PDB file of C-alpha atoms in Angstrom:
ATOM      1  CA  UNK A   1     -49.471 -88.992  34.770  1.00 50.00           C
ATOM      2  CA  UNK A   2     -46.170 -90.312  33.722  1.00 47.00           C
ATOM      3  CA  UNK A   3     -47.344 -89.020  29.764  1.00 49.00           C
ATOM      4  CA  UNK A   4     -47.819 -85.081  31.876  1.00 46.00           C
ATOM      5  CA  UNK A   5     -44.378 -85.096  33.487  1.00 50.00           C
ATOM      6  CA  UNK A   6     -42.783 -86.077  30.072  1.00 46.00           C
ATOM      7  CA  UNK A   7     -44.569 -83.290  28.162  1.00 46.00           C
ATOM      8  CA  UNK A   8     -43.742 -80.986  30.938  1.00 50.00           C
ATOM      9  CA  UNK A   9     -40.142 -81.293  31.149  1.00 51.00           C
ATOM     10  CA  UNK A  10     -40.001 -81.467  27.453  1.00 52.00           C
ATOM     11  CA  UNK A  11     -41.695 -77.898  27.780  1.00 53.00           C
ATOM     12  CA  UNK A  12     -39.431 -76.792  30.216  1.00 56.00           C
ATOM     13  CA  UNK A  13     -36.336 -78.041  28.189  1.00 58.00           C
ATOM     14  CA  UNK A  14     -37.266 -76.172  25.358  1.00 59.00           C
ATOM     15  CA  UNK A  15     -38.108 -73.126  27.275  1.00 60.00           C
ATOM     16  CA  UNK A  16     -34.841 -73.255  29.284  1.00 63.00           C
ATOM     17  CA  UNK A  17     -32.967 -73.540  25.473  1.00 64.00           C
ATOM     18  CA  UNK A  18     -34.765 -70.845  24.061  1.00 60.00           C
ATOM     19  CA  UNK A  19     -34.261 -68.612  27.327  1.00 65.00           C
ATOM     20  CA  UNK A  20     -30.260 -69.576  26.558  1.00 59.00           C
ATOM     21  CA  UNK A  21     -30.397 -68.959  23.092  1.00 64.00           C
ATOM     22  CA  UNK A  22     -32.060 -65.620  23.895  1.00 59.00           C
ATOM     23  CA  UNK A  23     -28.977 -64.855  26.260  1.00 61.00           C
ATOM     24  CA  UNK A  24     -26.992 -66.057  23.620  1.00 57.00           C
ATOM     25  CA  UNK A  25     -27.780 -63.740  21.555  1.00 59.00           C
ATOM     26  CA  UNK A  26     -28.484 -60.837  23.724  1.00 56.00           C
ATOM     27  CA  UNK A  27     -25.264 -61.037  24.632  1.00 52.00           C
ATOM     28  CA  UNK A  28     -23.539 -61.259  21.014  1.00 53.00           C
ATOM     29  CA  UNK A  29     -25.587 -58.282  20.270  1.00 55.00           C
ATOM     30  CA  UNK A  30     -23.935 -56.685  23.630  1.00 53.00           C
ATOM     31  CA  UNK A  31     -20.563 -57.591  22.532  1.00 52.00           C
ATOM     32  CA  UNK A  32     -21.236 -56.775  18.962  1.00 56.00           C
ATOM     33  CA  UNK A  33     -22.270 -53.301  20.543  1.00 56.00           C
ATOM     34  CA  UNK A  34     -19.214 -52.996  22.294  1.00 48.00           C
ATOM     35  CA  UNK A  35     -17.277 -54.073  19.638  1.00 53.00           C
ATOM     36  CA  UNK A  36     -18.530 -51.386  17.406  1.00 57.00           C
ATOM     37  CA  UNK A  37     -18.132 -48.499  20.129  1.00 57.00           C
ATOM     38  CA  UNK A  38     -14.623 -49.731  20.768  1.00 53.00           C
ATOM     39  CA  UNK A  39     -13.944 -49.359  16.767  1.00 57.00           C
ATOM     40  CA  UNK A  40     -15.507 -46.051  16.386  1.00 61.00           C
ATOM     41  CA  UNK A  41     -13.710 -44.550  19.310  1.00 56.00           C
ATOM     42  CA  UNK A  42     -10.585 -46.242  17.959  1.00 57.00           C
ATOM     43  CA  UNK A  43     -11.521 -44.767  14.455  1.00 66.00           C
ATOM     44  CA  UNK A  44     -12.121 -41.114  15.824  1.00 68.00           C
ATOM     45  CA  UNK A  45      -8.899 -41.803  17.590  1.00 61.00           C
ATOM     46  CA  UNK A  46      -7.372 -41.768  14.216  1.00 70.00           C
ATOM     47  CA  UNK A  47      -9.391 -39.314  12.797  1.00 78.00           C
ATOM     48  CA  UNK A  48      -8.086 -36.991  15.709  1.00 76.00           C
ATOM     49  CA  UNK A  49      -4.468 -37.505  14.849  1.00 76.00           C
ATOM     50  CA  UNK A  50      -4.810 -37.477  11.227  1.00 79.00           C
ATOM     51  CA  UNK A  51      -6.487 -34.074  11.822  1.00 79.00           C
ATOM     52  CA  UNK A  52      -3.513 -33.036  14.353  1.00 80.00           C
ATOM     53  CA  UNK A  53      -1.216 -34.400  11.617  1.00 83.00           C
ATOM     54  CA  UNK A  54      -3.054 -31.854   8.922  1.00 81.00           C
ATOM     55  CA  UNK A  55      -2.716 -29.235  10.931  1.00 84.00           C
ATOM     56  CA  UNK A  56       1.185 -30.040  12.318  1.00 83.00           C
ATOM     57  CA  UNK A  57       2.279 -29.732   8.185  1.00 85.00           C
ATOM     58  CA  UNK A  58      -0.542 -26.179   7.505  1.00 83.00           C
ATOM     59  CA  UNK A  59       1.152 -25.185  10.376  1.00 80.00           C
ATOM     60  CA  UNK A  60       5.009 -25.766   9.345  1.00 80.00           C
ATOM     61  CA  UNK A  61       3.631 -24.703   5.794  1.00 81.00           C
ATOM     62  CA  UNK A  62       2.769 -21.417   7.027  1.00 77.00           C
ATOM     63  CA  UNK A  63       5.816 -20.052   8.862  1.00 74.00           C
ATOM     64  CA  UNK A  64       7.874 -21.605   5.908  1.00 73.00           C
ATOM     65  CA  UNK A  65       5.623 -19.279   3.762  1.00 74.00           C
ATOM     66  CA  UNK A  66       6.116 -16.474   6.246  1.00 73.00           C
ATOM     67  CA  UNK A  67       9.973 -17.139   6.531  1.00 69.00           C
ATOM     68  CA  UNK A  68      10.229 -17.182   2.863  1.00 74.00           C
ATOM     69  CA  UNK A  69       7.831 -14.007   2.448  1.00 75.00           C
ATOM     70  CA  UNK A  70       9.836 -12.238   5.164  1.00 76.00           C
ATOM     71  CA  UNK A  71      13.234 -13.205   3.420  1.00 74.00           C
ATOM     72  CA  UNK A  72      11.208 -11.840   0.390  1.00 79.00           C
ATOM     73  CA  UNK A  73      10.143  -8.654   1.890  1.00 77.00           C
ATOM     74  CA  UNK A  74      14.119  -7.824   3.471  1.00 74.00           C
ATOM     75  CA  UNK A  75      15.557  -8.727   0.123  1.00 78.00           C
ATOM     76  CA  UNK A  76      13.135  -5.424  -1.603  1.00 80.00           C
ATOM     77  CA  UNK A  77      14.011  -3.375   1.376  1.00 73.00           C
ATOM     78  CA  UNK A  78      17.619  -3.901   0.640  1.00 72.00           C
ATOM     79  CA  UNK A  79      17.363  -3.850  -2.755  1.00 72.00           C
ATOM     80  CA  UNK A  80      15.585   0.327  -2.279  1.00 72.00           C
ATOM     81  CA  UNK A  81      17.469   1.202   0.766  1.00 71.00           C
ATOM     82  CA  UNK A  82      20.851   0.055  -2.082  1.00 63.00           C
ATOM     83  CA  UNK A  83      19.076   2.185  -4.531  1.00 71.00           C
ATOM     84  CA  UNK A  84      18.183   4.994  -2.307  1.00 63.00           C
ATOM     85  CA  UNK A  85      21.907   5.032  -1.254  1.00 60.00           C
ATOM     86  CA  UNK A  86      23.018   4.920  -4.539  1.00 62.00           C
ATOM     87  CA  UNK A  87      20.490   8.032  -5.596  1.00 63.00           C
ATOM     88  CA  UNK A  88      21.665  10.321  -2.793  1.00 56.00           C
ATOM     89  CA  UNK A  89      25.471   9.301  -3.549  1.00 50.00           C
ATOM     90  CA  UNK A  90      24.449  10.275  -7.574  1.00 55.00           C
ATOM     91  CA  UNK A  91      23.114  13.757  -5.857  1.00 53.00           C
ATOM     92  CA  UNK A  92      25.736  14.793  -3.778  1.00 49.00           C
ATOM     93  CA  UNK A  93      27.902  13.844  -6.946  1.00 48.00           C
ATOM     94  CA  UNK A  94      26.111  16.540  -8.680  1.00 51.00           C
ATOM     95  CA  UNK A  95      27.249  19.407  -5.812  1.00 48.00           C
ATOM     96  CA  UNK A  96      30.225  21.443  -6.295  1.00 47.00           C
ATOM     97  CA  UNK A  97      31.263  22.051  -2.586  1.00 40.00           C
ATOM     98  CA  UNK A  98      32.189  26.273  -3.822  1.00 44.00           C
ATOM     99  CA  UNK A  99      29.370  26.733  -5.331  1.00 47.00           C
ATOM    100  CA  UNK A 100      26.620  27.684  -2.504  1.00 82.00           C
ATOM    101  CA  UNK A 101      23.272  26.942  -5.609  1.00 90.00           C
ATOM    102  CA  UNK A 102      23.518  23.846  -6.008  1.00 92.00           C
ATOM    103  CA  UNK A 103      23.293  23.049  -1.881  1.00 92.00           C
ATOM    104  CA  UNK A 104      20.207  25.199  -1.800  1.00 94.00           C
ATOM    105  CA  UNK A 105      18.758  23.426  -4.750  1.00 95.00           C
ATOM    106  CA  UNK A 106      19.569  20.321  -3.507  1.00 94.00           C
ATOM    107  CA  UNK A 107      18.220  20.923   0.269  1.00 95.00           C
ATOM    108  CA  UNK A 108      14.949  22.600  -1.230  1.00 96.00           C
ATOM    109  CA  UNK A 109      14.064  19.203  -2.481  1.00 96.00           C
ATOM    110  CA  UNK A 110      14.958  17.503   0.563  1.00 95.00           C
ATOM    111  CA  UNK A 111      12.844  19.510   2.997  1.00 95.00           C
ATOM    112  CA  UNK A 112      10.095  19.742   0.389  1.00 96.00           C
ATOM    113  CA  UNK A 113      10.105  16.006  -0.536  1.00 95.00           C
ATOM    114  CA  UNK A 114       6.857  15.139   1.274  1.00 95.00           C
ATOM    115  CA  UNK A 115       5.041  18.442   0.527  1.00 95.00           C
ATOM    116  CA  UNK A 116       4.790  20.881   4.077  1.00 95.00           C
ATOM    117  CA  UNK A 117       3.751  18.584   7.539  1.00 90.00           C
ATOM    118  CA  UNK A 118       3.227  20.654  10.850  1.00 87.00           C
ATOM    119  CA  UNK A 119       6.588  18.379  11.691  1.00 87.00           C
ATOM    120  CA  UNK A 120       8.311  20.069   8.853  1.00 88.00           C
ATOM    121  CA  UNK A 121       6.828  23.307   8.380  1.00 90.00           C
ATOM    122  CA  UNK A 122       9.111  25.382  11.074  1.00 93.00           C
ATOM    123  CA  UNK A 123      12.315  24.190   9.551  1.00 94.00           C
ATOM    124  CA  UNK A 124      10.629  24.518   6.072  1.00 95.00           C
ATOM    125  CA  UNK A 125       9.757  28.297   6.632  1.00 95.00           C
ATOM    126  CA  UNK A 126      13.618  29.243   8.139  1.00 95.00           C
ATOM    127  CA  UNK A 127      14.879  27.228   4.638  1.00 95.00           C
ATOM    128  CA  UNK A 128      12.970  29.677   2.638  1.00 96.00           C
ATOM    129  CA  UNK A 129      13.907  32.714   4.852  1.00 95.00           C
ATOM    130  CA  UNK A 130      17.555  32.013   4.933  1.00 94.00           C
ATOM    131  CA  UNK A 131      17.940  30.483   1.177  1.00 95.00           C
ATOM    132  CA  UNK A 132      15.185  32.635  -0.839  1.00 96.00           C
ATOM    133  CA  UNK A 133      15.034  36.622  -1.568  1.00 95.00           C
ATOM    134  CA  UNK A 134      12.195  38.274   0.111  1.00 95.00           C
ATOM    135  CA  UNK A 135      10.707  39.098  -3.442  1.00 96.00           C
ATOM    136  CA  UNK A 136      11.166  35.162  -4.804  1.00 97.00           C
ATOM    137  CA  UNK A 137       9.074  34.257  -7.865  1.00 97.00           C
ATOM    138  CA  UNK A 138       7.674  30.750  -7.669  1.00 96.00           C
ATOM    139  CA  UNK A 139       5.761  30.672 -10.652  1.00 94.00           C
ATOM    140  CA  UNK A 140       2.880  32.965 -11.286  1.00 90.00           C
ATOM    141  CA  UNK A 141       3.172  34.131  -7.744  1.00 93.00           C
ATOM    142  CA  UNK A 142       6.001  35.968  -5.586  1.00 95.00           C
ATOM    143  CA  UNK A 143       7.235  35.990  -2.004  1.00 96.00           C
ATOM    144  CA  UNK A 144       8.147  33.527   0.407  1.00 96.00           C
ATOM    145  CA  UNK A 145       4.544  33.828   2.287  1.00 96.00           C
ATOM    146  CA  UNK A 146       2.744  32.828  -1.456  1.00 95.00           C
ATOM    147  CA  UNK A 147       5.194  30.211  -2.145  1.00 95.00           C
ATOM    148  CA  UNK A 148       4.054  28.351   0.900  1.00 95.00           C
ATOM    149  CA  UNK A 149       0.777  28.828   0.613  1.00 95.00           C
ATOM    150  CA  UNK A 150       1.265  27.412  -2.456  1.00 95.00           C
ATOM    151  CA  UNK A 151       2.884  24.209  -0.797  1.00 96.00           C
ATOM    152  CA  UNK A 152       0.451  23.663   1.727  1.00 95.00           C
ATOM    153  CA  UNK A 153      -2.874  23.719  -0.461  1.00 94.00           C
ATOM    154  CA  UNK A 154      -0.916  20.852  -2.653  1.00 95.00           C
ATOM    155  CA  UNK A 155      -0.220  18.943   0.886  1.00 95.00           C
ATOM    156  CA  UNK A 156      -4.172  19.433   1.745  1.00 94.00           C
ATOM    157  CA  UNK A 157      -4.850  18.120  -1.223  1.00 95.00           C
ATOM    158  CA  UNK A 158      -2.520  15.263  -2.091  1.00 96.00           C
ATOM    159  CA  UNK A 159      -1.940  14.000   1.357  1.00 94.00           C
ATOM    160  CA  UNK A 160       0.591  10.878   0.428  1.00 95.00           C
ATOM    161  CA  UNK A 161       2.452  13.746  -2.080  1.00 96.00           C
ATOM    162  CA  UNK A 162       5.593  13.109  -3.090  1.00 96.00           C
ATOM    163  CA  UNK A 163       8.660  14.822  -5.136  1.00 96.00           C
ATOM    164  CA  UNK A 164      11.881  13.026  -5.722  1.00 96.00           C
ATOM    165  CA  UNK A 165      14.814  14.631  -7.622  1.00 95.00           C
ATOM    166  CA  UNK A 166      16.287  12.705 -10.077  1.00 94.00           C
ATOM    167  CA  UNK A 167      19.020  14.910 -11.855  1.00 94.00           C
ATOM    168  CA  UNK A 168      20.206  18.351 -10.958  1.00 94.00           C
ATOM    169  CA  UNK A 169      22.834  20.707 -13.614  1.00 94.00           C
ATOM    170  CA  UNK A 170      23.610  23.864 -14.664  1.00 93.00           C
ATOM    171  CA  UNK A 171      22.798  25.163 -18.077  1.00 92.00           C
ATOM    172  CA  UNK A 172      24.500  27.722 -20.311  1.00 92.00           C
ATOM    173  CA  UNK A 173      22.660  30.695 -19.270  1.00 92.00           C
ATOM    174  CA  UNK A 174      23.408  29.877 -15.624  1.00 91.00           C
ATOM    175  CA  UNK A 175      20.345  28.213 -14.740  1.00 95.00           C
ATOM    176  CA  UNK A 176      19.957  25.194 -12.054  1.00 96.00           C
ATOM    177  CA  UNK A 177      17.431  22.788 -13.428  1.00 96.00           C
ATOM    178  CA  UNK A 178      16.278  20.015 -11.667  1.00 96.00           C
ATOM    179  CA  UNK A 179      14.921  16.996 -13.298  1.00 97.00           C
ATOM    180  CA  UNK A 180      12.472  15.686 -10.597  1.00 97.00           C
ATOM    181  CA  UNK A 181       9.640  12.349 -10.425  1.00 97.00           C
ATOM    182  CA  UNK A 182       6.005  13.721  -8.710  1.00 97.00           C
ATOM    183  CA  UNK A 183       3.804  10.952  -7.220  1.00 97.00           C
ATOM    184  CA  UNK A 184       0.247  11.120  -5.475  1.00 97.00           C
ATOM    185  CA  UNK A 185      -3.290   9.429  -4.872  1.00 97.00           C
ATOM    186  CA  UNK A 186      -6.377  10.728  -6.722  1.00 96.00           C
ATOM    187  CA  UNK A 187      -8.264   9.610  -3.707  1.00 94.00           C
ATOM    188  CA  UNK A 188     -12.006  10.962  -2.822  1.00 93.00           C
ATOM    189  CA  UNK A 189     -10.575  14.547  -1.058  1.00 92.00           C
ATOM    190  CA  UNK A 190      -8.475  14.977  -3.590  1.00 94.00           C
ATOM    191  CA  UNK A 191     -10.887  15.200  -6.705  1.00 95.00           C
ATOM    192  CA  UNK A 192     -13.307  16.838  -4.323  1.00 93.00           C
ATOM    193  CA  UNK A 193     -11.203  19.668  -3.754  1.00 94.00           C
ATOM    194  CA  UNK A 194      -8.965  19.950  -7.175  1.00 95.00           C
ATOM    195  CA  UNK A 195     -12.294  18.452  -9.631  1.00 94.00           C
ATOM    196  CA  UNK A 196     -15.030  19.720  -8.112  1.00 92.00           C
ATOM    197  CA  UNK A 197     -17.541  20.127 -11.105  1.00 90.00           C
ATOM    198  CA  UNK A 198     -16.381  16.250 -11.660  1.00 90.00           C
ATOM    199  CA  UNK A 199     -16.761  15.457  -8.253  1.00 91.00           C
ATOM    200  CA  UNK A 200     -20.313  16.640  -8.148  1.00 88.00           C
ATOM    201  CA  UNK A 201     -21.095  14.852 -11.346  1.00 84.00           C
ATOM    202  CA  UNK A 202     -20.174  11.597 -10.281  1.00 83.00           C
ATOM    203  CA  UNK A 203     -19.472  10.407 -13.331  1.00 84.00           C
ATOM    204  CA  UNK A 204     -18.056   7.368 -15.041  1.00 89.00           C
ATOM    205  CA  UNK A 205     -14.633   9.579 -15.751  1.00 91.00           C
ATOM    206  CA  UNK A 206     -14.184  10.045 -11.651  1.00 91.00           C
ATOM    207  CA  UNK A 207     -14.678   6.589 -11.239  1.00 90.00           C
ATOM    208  CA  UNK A 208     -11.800   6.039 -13.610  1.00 93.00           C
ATOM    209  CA  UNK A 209      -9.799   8.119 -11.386  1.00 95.00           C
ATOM    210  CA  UNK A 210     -10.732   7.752  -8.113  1.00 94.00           C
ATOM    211  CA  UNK A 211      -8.150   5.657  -6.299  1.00 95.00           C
ATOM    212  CA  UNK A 212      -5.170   6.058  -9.262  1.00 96.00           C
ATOM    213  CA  UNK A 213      -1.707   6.814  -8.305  1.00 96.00           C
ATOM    214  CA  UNK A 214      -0.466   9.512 -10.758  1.00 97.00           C
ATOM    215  CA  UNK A 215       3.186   9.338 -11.599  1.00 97.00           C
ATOM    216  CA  UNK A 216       4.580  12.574 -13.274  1.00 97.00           C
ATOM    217  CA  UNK A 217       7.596  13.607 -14.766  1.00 97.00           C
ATOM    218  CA  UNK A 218       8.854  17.330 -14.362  1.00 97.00           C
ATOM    219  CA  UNK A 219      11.549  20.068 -14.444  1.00 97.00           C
ATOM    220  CA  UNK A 220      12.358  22.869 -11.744  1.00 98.00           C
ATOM    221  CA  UNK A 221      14.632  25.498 -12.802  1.00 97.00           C
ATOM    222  CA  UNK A 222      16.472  27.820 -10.183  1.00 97.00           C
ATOM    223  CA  UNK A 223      17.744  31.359 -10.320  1.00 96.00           C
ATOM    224  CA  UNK A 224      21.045  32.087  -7.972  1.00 95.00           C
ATOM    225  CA  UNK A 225      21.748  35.504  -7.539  1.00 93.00           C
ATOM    226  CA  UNK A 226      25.704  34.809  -6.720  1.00 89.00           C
ATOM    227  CA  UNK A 227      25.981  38.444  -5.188  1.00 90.00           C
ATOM    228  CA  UNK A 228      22.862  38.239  -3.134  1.00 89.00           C
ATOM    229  CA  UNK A 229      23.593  34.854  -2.399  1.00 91.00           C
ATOM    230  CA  UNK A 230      19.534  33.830  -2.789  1.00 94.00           C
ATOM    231  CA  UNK A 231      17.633  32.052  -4.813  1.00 96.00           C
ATOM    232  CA  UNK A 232      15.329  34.785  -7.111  1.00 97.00           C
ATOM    233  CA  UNK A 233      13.111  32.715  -9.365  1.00 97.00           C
ATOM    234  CA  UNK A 234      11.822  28.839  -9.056  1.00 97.00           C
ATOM    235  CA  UNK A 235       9.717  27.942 -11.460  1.00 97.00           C
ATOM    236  CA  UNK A 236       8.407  24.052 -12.149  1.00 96.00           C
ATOM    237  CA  UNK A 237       6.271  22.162 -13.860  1.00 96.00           C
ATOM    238  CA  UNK A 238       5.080  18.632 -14.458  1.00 97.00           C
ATOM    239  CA  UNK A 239       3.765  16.478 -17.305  1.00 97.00           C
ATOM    240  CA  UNK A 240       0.129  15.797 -15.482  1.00 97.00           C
ATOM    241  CA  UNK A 241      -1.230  15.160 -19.445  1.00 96.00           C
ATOM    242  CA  UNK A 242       0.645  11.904 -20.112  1.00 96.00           C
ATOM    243  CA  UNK A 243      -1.220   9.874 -17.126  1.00 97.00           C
ATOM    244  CA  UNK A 244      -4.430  11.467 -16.987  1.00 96.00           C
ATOM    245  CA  UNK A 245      -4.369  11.247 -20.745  1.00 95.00           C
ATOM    246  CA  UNK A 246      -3.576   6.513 -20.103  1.00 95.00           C
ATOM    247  CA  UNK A 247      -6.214   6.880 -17.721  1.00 95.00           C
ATOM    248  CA  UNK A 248      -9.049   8.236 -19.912  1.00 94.00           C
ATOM    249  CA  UNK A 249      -7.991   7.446 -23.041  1.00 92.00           C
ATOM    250  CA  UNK A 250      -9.076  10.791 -25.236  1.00 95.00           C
ATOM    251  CA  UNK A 251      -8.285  14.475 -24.709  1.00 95.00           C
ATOM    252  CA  UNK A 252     -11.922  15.493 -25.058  1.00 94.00           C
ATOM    253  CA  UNK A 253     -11.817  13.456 -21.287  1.00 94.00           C
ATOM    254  CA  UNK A 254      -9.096  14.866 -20.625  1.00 95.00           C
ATOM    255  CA  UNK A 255     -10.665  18.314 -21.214  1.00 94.00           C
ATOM    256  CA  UNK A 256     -14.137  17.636 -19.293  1.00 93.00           C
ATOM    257  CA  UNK A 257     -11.884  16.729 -16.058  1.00 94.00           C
ATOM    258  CA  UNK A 258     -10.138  19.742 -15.612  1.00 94.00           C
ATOM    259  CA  UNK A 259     -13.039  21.640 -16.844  1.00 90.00           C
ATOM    260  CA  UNK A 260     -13.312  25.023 -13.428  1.00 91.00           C
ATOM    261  CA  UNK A 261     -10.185  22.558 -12.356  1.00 94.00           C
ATOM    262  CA  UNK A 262      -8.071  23.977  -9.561  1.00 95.00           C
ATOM    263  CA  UNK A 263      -4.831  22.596 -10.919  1.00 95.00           C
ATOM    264  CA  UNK A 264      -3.239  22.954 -14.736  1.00 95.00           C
ATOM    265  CA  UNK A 265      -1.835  20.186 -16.322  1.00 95.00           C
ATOM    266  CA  UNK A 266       1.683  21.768 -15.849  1.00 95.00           C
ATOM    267  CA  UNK A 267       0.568  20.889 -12.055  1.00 95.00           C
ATOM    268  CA  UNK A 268       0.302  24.604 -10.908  1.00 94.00           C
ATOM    269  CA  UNK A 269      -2.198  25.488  -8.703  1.00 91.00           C
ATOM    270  CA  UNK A 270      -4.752  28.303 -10.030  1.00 87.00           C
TER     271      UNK A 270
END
């Protein structure tokens, strides 16, 4: 009897230590849980502000990049609105203020500087009523009717057109002549109405094209009838052959573009 109560409290003993030691450990393995929760919210804690942190400086970094690009940008707009200024002071250089050609030479390029837009168009038409004789040549064509018809199928077609004058004197025989910078966009309505038999080809020549500014060079020369006090004869033409010729490289190109072309290379319309 007294061997049975030994064993059995020796039983319970080791049962009681091994229940303990199983607490023990459960609860090391709790705290050892907790513990590692606690650290990775504590580590995505600092995860979070080291992201906030990244941002913070991308952020600053940006609007320093924007300042700077914006101080960028208004230093160009200064720099053409100084060279505009100092082009139109050049121009009105160029006017004596008795002689009543050179204003109407001068203003014809300044009303015609973006081609003819319905904004334009009214004040464009009373220009060439008021400044131009009834029987005008412009070009191969005559009238003040044909001359802007003339202007408006280049405005259909080169939508972004522009024509800058660069110099403007008087030669020996009496003549104005204008020294003058043409820029436009090849773009898909353009060589669709000016190239058509390239357009319909759609070949690797149009593809060289399509999308290329063209930058010409060109001359305008004015009649003045002093008595009449109109302008009798404009005639102009550009140097389209220089670009087209750096953008496709040969003349025989050259050729097959304007091949049933609705425009010369002088730039006049057909």
């Amino acid at each position: 009897m007294t061997h049975f109560s030994y064993f059995t409290t020796r039983g319970d003993s080791e049962d009681t230590r091994a229940q303990l030691q199983a607490e023990k450990m459960k609860k090391n393995t709790s705290e050892d849980q907790v513990k590692a929760m606690a650290e990775l919210v504590v580590a995505e804690k600092l995860r979070l502000r080291e992201l906030r942190r990244v941002r913070q400086i991308r952020y600053r970094q940006k609007k320093d990049d924007y300042a700077n690009s914006m101080d960028e940008m208004n230093r160009q707009l200064r720099d053409e609105i100084d060279q505009l200024e100092q082009r139109h002071r050049s121009v009105l250089a160029m006017v004596p203020s008795k002689e009543s050609g050179w204003s109407v030479a001068v203003e014809y390029f300044r009303l015609f500087q973006y081609g003819v837009r319905k904004s334009s168009s009214e004040a464009q038409m009373d220009f060439l009523q008021t400044s131009m004789a009834p029987t005008v040549v412009f070009n191969a064509e005559q009238g003040i009717e044909a001359m802007m018809e003339r202007w408006q199928r280049l405005s259909r077609w080169f939508p972004d057109f522009e024509i800058e004058l660069d110099g403007l004197e008087r030669d020996s025989l009496g003549f104005f002549i204008a020294t003058t910078r043409t820029t436009f966009t090849l773009s898909e309505e353009a060589i669709s109405s000016v190239f058509p038999v390239l357009w319909s080809s759609k070949s690797s020549l149009m593809k060289k094209l399509l999308g290329r500014k063209i930058v010409m060079r060109g001359t305008t020369q004015f009649e003045w009838d002093s008595a009449y006090c109109r302008m009798v004869c404009i005639r102009s033409q550009a140097d389209l052959l220089t670009p087209m010729l750096q953008l496709l490289d040969t003349l025989e190109a050259v050729e097959k573009v304007f091949e049933k072309a609705f425009i010369t290379l002088d730039f006049h319309c057909k």
